[in-house]
Tab-separated table of C-alpha atoms in Angstrom:
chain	number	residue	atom	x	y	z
Z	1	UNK	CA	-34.074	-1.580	-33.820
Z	2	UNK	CA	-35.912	1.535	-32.635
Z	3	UNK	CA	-32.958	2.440	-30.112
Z	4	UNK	CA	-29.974	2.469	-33.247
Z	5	UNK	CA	-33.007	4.229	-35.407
Z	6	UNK	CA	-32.920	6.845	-32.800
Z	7	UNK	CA	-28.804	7.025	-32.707
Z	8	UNK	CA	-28.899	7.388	-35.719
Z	9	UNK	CA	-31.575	10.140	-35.800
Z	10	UNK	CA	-29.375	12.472	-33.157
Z	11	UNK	CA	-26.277	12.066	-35.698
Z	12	UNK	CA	-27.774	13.926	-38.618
Z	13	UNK	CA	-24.115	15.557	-40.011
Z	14	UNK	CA	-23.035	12.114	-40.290
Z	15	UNK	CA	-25.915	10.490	-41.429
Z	16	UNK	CA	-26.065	12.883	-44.451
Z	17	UNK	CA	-21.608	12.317	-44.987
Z	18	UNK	CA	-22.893	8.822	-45.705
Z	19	UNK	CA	-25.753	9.677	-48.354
Z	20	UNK	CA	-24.001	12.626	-49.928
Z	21	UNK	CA	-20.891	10.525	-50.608
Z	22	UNK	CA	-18.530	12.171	-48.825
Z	23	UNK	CA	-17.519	9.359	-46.260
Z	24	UNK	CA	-18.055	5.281	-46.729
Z	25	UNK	CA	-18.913	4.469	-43.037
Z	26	UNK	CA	-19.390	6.443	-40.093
Z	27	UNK	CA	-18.796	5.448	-36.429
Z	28	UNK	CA	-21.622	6.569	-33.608
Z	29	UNK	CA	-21.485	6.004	-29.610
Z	30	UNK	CA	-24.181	3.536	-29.129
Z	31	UNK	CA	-24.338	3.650	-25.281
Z	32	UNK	CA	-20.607	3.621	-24.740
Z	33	UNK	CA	-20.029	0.839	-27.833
Z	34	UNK	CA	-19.230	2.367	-31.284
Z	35	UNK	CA	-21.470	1.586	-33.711
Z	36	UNK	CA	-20.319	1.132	-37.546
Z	37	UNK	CA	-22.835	2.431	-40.036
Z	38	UNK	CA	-22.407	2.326	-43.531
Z	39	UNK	CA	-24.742	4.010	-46.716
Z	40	UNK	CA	-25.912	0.292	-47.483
Z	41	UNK	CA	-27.472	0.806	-43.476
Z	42	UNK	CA	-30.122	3.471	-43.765
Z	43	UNK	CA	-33.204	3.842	-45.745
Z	44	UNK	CA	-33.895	7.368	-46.886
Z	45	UNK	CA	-37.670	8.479	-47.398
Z	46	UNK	CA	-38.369	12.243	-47.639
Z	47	UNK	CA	-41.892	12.991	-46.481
Z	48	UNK	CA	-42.787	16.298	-47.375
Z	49	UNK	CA	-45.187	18.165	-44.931
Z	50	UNK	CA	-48.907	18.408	-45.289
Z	51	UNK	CA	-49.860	20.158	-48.138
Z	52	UNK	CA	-45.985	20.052	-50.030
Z	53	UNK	CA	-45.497	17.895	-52.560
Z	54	UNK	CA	-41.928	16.765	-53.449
Z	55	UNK	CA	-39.669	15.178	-56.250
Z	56	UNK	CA	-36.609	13.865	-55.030
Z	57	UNK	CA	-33.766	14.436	-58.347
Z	58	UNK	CA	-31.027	12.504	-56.353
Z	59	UNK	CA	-30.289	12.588	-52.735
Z	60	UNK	CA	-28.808	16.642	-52.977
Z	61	UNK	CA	-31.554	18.027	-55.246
Z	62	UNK	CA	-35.409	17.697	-54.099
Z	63	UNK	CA	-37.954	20.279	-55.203
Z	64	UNK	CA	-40.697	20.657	-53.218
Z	65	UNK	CA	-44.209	22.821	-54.040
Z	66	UNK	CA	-46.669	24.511	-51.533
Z	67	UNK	CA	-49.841	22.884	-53.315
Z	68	UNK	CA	-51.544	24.358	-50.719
Z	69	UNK	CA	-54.586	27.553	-52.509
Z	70	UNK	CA	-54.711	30.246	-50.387
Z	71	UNK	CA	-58.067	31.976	-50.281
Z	72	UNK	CA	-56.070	35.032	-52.528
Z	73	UNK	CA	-55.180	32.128	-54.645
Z	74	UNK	CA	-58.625	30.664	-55.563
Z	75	UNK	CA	-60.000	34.106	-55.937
Z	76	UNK	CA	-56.702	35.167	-58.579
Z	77	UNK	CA	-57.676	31.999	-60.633
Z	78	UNK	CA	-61.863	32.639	-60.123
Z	79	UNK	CA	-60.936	36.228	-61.984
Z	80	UNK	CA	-58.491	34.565	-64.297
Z	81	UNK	CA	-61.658	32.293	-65.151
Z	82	UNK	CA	-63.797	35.240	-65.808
Z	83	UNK	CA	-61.698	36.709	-67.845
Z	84	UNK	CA	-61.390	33.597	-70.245
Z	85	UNK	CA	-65.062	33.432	-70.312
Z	86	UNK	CA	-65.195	37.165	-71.335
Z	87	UNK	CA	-63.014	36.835	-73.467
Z	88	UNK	CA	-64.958	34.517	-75.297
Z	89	UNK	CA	-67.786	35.759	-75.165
Z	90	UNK	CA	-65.926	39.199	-76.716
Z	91	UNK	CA	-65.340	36.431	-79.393
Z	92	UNK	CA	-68.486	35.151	-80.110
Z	93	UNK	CA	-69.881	38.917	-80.243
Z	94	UNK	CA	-67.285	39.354	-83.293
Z	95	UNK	CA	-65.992	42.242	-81.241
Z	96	UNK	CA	-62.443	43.209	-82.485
Z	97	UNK	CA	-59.324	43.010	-80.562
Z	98	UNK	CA	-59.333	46.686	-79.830
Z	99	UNK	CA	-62.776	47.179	-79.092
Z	100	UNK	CA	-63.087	48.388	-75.536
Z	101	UNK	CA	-66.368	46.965	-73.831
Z	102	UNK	CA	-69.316	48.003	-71.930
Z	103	UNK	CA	-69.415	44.962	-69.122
Z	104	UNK	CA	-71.824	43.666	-66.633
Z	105	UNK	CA	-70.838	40.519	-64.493
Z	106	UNK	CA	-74.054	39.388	-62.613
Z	107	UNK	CA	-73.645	35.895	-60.195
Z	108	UNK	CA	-75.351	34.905	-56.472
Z	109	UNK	CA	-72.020	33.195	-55.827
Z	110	UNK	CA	-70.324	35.162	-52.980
Z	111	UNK	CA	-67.041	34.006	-54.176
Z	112	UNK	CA	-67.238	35.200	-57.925
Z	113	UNK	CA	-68.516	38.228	-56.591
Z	114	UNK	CA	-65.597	38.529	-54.166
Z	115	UNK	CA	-63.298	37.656	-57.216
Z	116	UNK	CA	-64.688	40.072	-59.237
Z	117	UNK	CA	-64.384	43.173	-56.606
Z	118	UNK	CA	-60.499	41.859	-55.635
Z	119	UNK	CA	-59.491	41.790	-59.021
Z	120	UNK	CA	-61.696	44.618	-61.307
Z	121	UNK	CA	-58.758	46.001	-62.529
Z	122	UNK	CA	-57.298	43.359	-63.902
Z	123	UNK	CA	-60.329	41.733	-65.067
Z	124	UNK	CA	-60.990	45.504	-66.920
Z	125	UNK	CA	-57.383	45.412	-68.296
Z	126	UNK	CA	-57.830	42.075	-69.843
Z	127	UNK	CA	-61.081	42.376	-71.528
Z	128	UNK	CA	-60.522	46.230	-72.526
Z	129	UNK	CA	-63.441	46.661	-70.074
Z	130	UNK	CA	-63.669	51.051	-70.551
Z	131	UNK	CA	-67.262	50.920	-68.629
Z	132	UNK	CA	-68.271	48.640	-65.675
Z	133	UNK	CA	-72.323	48.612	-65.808
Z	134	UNK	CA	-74.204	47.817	-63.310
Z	135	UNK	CA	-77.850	47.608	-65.103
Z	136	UNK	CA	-78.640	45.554	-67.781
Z	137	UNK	CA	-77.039	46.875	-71.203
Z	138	UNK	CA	-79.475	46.175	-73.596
Z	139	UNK	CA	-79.750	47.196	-77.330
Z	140	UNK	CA	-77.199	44.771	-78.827
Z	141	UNK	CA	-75.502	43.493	-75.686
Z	142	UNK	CA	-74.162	39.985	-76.038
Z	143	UNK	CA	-74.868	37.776	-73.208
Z	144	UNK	CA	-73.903	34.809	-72.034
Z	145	UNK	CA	-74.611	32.465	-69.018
Z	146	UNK	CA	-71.397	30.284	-68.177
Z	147	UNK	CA	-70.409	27.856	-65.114
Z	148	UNK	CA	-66.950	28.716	-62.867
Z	149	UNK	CA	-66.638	25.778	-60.332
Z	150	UNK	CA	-70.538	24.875	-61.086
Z	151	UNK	CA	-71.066	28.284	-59.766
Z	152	UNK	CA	-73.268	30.948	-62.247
Z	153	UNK	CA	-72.204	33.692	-64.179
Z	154	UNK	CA	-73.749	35.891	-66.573
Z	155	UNK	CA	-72.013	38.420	-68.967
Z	156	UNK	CA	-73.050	40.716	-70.448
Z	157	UNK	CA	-71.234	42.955	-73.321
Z	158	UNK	CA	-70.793	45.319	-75.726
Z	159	UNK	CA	-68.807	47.528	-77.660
Z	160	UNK	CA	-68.720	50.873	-75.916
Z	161	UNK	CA	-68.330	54.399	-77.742
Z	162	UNK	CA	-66.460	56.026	-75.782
C-alpha cells in the first residue's frame, strides 16, 4: 500500500502520461520488479494550499485563487466602503452629480482611520471631495452615522463653493 503509493509518488512524468491521456499504462521499478499501473490505478485529489481555493475544470485545467486579504487588501475594500456610504449620503443630501463636497470622516476605529489616510485620494476622487475638513462643517452639512465591519463612522457633507 503505502510503499507502491510512494513509487508512485517519485514517478510524477508518468503518473501525469496516465491522467493526461497520453499513455494507457505505465511500467515503474518496484524494488527490482516492474510494476504495471494503469489510469483506472490512481486516485487524483488536488489539495490546494492553505488559504487557495481551487476548481478543478478537468484534469489539465484547475484555477486556483489566493483567498487570502492582505492587510492592503482589507484597508482597499474599508475605503471602497466609505466611499459607498458617502456616496449615499451625497444622495440623501440631494447633492447633484457634479457637486464637489466639503467632507469630514470622523471614527475611533484605527483601521477606518488607517483606510481613510492610505486611500484619501481615491476616496476624494470618488465622492468629488474638493475640501477635506477637519472641524465640524456646520450650517447645512448633512450627516450621517453608518457601521463598516460594526465599526463607527460619521460623515459629514456638503456642497462646497469653491
Amino acid at each position: 500500500g503505502q510503499t507502491i503509493k510512494i513509487a508512485i509518488e517519485n514517478n510524477p512524468a508518468m503518473v501525469i502520461s496516465l491522467l493526461d491521456g497520453s499513455k494507457n499504462e505505465v511500467i515503474i521499478d518496484f524494488f527490482g520488479t516492474p510494476l504495471t499501473i494503469i489510469k483506472a490505478d490512481i486516485t487524483y485529489t488536488p489539495s490546494p494550499p492553505v488559504g487557495w481555493v481551487a476548481v478543478g475544470l478537468g484534469f489539465k485545467t484547475q484555477v486556483m485563487i489566493d483567498s487570502r486579504i492582505t492587510p492592503e487588501l482589507e484597508l482597499e475594500g474599508l475605503a471602497r466602503e466609505i466611499v459607498r456610504h458617502v456616496q449615499t449620503a451625497r444622495k440623501d443630501a440631494a447633492l447633484e452629480m457634479d457637486d464637489r463636497i466639503a467632507l469630514r470622516l470622523t471614527t475611533d476605529a484605527p483601521k477606518l482611520l488607517d483606510a481613510i489616510r492610505v486611500h484619501r485620494d481615491y476616496i476624494a476622487n470618488e465622492t468629488l471631495v474638493s475640501n477635506w475638513a477637519t472641524d465640524p462643517l456646520g450650517g447645512l452639512s448633512h450627516t450621517v452615522e453608518v457601521k463598516i465591519e460594526g465599526m463607527v463612522l460619521t460623515i459629514e457633507l456638503k456642497k462646497h463653493l469653491a
